[in-house]
Coordinates of N, CA and C in Angstrom, one line a residue:
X1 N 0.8 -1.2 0.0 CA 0.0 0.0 0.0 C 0.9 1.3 0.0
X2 N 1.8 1.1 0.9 CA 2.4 2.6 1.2 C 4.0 3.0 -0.3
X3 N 3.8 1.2 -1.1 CA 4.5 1.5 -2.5 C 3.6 2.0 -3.6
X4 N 2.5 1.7 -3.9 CA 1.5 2.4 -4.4 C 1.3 4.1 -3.9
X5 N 1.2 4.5 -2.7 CA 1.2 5.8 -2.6 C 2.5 6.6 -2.9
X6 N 3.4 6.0 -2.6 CA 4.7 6.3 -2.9 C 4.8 6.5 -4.5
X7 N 4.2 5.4 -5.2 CA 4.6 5.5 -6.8 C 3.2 6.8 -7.2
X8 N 2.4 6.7 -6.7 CA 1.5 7.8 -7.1 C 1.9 9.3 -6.8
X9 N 2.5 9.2 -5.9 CA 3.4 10.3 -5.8 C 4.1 10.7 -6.6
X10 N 5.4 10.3 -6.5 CA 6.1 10.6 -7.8 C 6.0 10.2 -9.2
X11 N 4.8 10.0 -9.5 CA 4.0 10.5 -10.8 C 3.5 11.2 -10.9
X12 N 2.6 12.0 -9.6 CA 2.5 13.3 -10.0 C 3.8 14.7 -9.9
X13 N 5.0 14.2 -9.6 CA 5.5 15.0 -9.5 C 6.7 14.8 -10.5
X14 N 6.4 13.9 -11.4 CA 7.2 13.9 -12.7 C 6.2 14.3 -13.7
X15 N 4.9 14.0 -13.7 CA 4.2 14.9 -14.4 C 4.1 16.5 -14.2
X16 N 4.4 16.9 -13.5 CA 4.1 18.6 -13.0 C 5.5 18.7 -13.6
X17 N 6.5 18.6 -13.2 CA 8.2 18.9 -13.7 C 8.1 18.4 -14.9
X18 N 7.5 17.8 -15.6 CA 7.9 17.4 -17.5 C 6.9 18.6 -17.9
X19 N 5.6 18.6 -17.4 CA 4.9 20.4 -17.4 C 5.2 21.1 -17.8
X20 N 6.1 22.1 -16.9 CA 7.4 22.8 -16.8 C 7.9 23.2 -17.6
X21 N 8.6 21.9 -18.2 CA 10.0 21.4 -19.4 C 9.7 22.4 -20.4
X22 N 8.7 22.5 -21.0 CA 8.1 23.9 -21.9 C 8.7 25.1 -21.8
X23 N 8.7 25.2 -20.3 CA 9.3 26.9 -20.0 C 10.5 27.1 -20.1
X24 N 11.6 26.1 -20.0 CA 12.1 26.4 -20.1 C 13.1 26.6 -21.0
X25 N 12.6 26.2 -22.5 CA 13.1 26.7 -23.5 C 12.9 27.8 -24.0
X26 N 14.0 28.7 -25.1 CA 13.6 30.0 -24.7 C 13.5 30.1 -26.2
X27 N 13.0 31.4 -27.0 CA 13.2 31.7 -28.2 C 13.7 32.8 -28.4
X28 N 14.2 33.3 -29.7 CA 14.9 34.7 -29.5 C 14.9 34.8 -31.2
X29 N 14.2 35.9 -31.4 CA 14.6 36.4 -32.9 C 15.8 37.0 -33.0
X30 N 16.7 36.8 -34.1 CA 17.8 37.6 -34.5 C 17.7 38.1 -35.8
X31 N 17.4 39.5 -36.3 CA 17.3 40.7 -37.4 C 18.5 41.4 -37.2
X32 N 19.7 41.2 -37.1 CA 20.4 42.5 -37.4 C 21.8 41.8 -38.0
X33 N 21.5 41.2 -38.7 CA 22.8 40.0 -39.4 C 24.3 41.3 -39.6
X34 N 25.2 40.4 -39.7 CA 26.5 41.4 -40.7 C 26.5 40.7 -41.6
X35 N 27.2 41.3 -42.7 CA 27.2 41.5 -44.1 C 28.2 40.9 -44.2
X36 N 28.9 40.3 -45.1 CA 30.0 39.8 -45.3 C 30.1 39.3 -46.9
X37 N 31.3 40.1 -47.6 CA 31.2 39.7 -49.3 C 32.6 39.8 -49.5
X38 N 32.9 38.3 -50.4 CA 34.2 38.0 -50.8 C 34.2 37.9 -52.5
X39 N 33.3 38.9 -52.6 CA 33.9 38.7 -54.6 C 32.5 39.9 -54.9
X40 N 32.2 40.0 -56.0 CA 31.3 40.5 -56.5 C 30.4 39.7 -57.2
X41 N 28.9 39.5 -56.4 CA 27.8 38.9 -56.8 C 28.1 37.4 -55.5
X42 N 29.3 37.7 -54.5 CA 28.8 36.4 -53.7 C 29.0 37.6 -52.3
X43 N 28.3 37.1 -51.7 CA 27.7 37.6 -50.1 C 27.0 36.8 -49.3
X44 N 27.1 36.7 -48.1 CA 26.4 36.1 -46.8 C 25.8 37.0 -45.7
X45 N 25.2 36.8 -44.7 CA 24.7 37.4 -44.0 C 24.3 36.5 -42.8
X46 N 25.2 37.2 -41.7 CA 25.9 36.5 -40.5 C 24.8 36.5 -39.1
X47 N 24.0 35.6 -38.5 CA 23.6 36.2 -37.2 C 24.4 35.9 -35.8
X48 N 24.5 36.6 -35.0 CA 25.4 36.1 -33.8 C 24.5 36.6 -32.5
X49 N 24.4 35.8 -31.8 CA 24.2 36.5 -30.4 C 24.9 36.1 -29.4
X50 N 25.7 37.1 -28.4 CA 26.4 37.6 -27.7 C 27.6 37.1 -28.1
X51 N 28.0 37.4 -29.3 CA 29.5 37.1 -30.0 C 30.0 35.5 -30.4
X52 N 28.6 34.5 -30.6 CA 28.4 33.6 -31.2 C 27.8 33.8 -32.1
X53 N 28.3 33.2 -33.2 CA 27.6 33.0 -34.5 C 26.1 32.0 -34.5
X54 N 25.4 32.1 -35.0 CA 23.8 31.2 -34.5 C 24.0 30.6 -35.9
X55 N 24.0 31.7 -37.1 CA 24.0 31.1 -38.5 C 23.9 32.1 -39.3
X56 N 24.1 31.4 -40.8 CA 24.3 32.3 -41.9 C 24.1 31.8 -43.3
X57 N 23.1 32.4 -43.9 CA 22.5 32.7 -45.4 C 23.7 33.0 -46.2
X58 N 24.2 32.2 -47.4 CA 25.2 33.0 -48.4 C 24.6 32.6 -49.8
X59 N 24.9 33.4 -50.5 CA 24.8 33.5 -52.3 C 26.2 33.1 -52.8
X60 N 26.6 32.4 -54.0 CA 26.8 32.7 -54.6 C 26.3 32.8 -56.0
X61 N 26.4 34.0 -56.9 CA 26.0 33.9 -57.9 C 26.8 34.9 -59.0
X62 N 26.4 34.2 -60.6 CA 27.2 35.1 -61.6 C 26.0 35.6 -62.9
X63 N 26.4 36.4 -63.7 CA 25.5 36.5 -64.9 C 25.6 35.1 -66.2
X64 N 25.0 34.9 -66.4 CA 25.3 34.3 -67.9 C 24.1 34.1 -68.8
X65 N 24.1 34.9 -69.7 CA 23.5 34.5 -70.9 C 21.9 35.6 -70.4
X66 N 21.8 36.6 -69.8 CA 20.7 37.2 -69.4 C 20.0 37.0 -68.0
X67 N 21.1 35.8 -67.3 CA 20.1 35.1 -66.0 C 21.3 35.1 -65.2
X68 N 20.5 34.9 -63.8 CA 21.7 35.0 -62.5 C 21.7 33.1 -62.0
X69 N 22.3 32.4 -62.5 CA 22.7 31.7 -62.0 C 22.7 31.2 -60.2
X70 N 22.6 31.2 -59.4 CA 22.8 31.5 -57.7 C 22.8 29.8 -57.1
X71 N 24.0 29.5 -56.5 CA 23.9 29.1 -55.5 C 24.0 29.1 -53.8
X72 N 23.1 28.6 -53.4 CA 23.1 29.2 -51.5 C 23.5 28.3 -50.7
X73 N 23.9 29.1 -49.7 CA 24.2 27.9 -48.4 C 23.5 28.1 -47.3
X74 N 23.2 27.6 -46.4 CA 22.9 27.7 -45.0 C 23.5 26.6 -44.0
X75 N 24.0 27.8 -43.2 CA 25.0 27.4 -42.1 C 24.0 27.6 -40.7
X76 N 24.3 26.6 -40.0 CA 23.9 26.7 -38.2 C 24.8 25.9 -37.6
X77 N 24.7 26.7 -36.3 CA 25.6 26.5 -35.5 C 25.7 24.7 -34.9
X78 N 26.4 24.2 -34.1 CA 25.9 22.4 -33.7 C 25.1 22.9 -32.6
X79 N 24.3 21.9 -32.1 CA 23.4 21.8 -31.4 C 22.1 21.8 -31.9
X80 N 21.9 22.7 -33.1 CA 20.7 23.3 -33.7 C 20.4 22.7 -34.9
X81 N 18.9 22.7 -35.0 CA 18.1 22.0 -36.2 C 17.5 22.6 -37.1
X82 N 17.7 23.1 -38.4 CA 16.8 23.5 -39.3 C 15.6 22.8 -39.1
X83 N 14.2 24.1 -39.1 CA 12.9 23.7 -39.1 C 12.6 24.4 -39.8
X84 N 12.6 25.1 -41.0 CA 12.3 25.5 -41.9 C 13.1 26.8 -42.5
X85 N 12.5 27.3 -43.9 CA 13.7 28.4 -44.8 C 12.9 29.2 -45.3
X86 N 12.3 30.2 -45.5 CA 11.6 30.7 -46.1 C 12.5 31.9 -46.6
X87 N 12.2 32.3 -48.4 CA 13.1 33.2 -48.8 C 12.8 33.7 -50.0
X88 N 12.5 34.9 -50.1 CA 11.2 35.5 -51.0 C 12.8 36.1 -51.7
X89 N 12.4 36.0 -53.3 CA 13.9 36.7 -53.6 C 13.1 37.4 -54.8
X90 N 13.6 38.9 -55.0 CA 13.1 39.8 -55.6 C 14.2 40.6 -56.3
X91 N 13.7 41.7 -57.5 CA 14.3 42.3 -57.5 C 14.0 43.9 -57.5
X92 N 14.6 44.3 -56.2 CA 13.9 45.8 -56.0 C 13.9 47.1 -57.0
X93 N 14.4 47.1 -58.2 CA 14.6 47.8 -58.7 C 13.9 47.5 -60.1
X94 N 13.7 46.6 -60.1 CA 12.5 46.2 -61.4 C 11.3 46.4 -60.9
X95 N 10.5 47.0 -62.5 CA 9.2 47.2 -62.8 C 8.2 45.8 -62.8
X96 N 8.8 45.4 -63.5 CA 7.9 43.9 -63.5 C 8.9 42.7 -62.7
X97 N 8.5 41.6 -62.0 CA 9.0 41.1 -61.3 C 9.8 39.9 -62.1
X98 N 10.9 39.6 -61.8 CA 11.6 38.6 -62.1 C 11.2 37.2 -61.9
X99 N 11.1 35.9 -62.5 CA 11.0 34.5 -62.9 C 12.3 34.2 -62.0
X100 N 11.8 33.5 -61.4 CA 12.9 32.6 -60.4 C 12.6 31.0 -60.1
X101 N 13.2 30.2 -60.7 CA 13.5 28.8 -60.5 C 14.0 28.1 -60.0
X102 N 13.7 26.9 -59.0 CA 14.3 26.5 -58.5 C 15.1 25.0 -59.7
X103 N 15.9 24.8 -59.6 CA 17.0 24.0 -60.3 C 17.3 22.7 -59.7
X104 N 17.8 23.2 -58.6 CA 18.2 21.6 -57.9 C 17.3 21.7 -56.7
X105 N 16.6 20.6 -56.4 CA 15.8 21.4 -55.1 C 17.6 20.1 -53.7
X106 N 17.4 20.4 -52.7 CA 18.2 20.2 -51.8 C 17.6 18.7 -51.8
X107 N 18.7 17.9 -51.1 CA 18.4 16.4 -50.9 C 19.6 16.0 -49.9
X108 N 18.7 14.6 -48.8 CA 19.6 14.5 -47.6 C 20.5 12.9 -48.5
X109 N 21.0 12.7 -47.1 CA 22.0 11.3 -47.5 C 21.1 10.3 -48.0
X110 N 19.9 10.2 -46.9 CA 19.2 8.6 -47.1 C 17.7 9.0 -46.8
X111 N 17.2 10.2 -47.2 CA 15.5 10.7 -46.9 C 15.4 11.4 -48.1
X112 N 13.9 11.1 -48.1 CA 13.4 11.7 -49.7 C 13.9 13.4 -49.7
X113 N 13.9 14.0 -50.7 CA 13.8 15.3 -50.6 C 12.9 16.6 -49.7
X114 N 13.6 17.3 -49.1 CA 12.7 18.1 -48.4 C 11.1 18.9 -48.7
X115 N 10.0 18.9 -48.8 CA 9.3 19.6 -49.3 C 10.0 21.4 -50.2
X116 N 9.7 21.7 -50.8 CA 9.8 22.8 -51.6 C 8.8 23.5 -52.3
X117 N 8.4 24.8 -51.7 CA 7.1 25.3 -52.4 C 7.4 26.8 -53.1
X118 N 7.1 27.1 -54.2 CA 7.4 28.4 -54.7 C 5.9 28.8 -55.1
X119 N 6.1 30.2 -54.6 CA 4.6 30.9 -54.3 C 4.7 32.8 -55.0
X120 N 3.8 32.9 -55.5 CA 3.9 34.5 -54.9 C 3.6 35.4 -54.0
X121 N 4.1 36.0 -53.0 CA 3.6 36.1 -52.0 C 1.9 37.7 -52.6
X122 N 1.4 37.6 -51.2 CA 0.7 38.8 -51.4 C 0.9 40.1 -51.6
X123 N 0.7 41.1 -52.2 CA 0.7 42.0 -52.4 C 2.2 42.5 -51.7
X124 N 3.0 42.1 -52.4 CA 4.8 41.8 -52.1 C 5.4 41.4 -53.7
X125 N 6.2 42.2 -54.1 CA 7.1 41.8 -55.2 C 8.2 39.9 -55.2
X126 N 8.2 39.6 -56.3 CA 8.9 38.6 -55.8 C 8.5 37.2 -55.8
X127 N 9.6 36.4 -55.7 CA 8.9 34.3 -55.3 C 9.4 34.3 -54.4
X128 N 8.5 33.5 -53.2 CA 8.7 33.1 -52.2 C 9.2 31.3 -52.0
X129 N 10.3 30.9 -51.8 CA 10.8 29.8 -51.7 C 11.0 29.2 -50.8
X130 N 10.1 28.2 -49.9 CA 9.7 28.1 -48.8 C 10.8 26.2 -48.8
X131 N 11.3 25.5 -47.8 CA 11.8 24.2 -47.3 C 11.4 24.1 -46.1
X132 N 10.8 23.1 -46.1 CA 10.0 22.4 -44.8 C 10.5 20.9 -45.1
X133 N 9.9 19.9 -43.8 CA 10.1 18.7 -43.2 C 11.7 18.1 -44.3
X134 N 12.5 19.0 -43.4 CA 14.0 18.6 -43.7 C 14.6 17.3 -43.4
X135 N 14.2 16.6 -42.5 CA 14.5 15.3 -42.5 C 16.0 14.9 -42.3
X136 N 16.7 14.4 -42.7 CA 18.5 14.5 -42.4 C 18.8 15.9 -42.6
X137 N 18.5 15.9 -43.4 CA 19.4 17.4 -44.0 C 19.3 18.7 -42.4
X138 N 18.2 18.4 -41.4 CA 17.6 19.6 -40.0 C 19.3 20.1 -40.0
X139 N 20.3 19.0 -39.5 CA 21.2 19.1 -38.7 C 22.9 19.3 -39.6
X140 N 22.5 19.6 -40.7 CA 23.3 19.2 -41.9 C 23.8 21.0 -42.3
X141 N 24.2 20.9 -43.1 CA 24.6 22.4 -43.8 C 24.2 22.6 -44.6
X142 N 23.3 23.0 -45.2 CA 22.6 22.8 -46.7 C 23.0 23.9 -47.4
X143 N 23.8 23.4 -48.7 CA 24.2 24.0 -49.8 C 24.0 23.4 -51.2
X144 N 23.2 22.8 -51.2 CA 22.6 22.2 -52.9 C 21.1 23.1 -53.0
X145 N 21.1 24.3 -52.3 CA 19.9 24.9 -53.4 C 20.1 25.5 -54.5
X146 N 19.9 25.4 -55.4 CA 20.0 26.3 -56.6 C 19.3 26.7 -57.3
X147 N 19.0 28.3 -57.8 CA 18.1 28.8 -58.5 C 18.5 29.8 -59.6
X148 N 17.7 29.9 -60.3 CA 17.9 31.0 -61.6 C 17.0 32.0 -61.3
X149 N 17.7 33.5 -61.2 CA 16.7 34.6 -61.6 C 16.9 35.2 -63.1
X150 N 15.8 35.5 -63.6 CA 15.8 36.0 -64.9 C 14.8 36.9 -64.9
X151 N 16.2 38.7 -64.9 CA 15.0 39.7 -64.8 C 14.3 40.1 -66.1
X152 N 12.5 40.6 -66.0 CA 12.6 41.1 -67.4 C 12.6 42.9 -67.5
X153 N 13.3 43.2 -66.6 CA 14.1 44.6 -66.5 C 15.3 44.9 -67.3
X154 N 15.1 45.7 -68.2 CA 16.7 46.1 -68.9 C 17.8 46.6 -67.7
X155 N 17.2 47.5 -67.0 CA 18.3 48.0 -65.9 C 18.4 47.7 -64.6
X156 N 17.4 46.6 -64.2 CA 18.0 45.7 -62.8 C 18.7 45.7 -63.0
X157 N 19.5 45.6 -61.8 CA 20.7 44.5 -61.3 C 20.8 44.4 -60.0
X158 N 20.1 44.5 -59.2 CA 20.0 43.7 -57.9 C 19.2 43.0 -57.6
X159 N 19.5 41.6 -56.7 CA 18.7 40.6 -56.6 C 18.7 40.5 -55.3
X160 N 17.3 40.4 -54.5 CA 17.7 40.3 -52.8 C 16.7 39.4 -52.3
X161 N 17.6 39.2 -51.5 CA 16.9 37.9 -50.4 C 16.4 38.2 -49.1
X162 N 14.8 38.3 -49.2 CA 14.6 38.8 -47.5 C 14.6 36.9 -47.4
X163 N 15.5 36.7 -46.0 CA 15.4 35.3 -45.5 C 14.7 35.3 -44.0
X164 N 14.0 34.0 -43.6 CA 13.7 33.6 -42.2 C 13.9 32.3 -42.3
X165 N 14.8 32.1 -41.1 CA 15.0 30.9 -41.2 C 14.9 30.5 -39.8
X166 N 14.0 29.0 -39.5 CA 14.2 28.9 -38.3 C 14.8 27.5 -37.4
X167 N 15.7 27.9 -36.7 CA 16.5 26.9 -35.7 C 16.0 26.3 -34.9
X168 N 15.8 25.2 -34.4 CA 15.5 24.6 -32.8 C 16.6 23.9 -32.6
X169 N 16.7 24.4 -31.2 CA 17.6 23.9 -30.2 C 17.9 22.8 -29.4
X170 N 19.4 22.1 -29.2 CA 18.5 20.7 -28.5 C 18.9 21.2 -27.3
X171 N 17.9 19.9 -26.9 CA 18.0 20.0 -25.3 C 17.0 20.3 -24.8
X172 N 16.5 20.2 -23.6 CA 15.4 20.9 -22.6 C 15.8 22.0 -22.3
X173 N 17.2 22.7 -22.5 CA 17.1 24.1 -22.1 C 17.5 24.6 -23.2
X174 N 17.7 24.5 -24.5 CA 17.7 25.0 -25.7 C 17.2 26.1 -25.8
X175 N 17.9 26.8 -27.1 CA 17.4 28.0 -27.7 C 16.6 28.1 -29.0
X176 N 15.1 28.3 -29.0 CA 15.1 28.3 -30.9 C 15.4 29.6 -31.2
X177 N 15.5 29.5 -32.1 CA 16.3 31.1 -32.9 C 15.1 31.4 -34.4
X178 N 14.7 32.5 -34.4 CA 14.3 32.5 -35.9 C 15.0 34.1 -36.2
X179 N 15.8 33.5 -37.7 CA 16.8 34.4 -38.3 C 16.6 35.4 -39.3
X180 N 16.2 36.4 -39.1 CA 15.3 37.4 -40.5 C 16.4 37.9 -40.4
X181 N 16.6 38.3 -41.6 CA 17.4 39.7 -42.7 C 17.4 39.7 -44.0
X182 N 17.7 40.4 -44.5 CA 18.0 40.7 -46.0 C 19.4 40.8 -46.6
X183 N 19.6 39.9 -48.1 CA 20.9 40.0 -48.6 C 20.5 40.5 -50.2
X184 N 21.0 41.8 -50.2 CA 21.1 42.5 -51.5 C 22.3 42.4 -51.9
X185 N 22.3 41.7 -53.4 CA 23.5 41.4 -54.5 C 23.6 41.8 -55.9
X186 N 24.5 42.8 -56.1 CA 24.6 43.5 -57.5 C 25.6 42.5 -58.8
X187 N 24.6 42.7 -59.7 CA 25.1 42.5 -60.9 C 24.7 43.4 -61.8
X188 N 26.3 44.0 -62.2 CA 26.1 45.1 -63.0 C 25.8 44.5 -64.4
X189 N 26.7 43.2 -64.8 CA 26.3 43.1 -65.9 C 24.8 42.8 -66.9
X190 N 24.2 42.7 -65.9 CA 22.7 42.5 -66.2 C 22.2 43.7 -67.1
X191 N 23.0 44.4 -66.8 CA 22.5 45.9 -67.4 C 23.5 46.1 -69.0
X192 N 24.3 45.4 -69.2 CA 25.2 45.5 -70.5 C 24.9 45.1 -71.5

């Protein structure tokens, strides 16, 4: 009898404390990335909090033949899981909006490909390029996305990325992170 009250006890007091476990994971947006560009037409955009890097969005891309070629990466820190990418890419200086394709969509070691949805957003210039249920690839580095923009602007030449991307953290005291900013990339020759 008195192991039965015993065990009813500390079942309610591992239920109340798993309760809890909720609270104390924390969330935290990071919007104020740094910029960082090693060539012309390749750039990243860095987020850190308190002088850790959390993660970072990069382009590379070139002109050829009237189209921007681009490939991206995304970087997170260990501990943390991609839970999704959302990344509307536009071009702010064109009249009519740019055709943007996706090419290679991303793929893990040994799981189907991640979902991939290209949308127009609402009353917003631009395609919106959304990755969901990542599957191997959460914890991985993803750099196999690839897309073409093709402006039908004679004098564009910037192509920019508003990004959100968001992290979960492990652990019961984990941090999720969701990563906004913007990476604007010039190509002059668009205009030649």
């Amino acid at each position: 009898m008195r192991r039965r009250r015993f065990l009813a006890a500390a079942g309610v007091a591992a239920a109340g404390a798993s309760a809890g476990c909720g609270a104390l994971r924390s969330e935290t947006t990071l919007s104020d990335p740094t910029r960082h560009s090693d060539a012309q037409g390749v750039a990243s955009i860095h987020f850190s909090e308190d002088g850790e890097e959390v993660g970072h969005f990069g382009v590379n891309g070139g002109v050829a033949d009237g189209v921007v070629p681009m490939s991206t990466e995304i970087w997170h820190r260990e501990g943390t899981t991609v839970e999704s990418v959302r990344l509307r890419v536009w071009m702010p200086d064109a009249e009519t909006p740019a055709d943007v394709a996706v090419v290679s969509p991303v793929e893990g070691d040994s799981s189907p490909p991640p979902e991939v949805r290209l949308y127009s957003p609402d009353r917003r210039p631009g395609t919106v390029i959304e990755l969901s249920d990542l599957d191997d690839l959460a914890d991985e580095t993803i750099s196999t996305l690839e897309c073409i923009v093709r402006p039908w602007s004679e004098t564009a030449t910037t192509v920019a990325f508003d990004v959100t991307m968001t992290l979960a953290g492990g652990g019961m005291l984990g941090t999720d992170y969701e990563l906004d900013g913007e990476l604007r990339l010039e190509y002059p020759a668009l205009a030649e």
